[in-house]
PDB file of C-alpha atoms in Angstrom:
ATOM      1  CA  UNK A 807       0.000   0.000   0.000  1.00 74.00           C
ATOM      2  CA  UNK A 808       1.430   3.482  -0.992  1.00 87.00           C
ATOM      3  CA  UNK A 809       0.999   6.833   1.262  1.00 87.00           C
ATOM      4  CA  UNK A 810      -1.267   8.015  -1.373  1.00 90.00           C
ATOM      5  CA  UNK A 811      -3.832   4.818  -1.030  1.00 91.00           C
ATOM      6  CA  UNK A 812      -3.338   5.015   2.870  1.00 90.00           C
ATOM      7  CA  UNK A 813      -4.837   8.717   2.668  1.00 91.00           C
ATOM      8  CA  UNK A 814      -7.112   7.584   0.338  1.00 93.00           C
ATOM      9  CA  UNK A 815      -8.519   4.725   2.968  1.00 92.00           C
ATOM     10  CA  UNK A 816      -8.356   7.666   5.439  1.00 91.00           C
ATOM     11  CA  UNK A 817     -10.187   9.880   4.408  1.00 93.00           C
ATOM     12  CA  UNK A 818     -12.844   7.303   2.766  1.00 92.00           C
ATOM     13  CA  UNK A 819     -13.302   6.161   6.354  1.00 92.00           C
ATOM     14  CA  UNK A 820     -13.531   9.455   7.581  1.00 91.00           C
ATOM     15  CA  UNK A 821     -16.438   9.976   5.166  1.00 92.00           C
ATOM     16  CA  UNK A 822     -18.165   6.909   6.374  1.00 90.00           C
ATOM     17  CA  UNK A 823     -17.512   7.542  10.315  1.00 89.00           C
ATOM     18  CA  UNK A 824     -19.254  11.103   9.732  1.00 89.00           C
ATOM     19  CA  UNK A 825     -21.803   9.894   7.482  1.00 87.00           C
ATOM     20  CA  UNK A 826     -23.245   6.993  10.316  1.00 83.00           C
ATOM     21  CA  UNK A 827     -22.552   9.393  13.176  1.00 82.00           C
ATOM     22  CA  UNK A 828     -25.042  11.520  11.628  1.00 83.00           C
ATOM     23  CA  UNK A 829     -27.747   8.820  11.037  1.00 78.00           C
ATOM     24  CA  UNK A 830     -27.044   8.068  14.612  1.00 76.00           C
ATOM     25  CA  UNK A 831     -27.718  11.814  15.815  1.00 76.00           C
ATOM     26  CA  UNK A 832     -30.726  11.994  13.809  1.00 76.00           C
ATOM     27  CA  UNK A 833     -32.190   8.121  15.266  1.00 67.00           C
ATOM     28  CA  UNK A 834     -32.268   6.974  12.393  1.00 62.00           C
ATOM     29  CA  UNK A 835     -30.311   3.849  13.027  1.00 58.00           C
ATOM     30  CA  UNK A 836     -29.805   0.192  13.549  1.00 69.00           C
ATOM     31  CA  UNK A 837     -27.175  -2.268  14.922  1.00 72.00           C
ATOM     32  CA  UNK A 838     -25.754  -2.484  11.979  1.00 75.00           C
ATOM     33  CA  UNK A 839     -24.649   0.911  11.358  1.00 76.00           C
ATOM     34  CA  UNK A 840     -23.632   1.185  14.926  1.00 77.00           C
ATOM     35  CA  UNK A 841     -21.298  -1.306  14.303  1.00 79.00           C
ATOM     36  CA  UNK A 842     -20.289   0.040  10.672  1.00 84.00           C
ATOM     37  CA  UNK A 843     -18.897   2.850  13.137  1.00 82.00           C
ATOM     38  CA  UNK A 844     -17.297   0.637  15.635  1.00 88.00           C
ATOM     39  CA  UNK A 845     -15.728  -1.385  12.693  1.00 90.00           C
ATOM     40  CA  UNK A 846     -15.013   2.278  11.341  1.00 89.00           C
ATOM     41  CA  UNK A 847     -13.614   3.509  14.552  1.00 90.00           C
ATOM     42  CA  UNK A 848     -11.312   0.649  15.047  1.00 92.00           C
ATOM     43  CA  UNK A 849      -9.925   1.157  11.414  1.00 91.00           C
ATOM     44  CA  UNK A 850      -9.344   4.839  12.357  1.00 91.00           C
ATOM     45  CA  UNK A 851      -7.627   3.813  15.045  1.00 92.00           C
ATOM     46  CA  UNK A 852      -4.995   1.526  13.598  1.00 92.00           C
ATOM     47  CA  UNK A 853      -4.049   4.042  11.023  1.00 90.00           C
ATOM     48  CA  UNK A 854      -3.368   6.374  13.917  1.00 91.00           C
ATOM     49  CA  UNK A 855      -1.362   3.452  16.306  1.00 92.00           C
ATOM     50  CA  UNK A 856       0.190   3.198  12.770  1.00 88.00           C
ATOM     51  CA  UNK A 857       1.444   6.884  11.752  1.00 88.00           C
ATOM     52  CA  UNK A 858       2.788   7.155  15.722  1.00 89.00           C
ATOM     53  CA  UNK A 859       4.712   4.058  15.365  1.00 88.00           C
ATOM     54  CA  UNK A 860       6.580   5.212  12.130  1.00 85.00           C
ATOM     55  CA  UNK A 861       6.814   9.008  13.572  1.00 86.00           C
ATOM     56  CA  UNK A 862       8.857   6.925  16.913  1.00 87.00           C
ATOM     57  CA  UNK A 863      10.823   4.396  14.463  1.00 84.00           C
ATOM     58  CA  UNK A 864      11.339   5.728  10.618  1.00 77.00           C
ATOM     59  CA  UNK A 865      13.098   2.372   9.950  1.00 77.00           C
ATOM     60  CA  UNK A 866      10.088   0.468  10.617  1.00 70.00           C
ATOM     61  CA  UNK A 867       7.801   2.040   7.713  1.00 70.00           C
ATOM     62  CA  UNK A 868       5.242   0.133   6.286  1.00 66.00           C
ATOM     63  CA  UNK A 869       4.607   2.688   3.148  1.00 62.00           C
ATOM     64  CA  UNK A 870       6.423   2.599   0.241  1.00 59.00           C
ATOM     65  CA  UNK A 871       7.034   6.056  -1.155  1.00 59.00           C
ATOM     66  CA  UNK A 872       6.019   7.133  -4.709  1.00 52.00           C
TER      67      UNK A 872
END
């Protein structure tokens, strides 16, 4: 996976995360988008435990660059 697809997943899950936290402000939900969100969340998440690990240890990079 290049940094360019990684942003790309990013902000695609961004997208999704905002788009079910609205259907769950307006009640207009089920289980399963509260676990899209969860599932959503978690992916968030790893990108995140991901880009702090690389930040602490460049020599561990997952990425290739382009």
């Amino acid at each position: 996976m290049t940094d360019s697809q990684r942003q790309a997943e990013i902000a695609a899950l961004k997208r999704m995360a905002e788009g079910h936290r609205k259907m769950i402000e307006s009640m207009l939900v089920d289980n399963g988008a509260l676990m899209t969100l969860i599932e959503v969340s978690e992916a968030l998440n790893y990108h995140r435990q991901l880009d702090e690990s690389e930040r602490r240890k460049p020599q561990m990079k997952v990425l290739k660059q382009q």
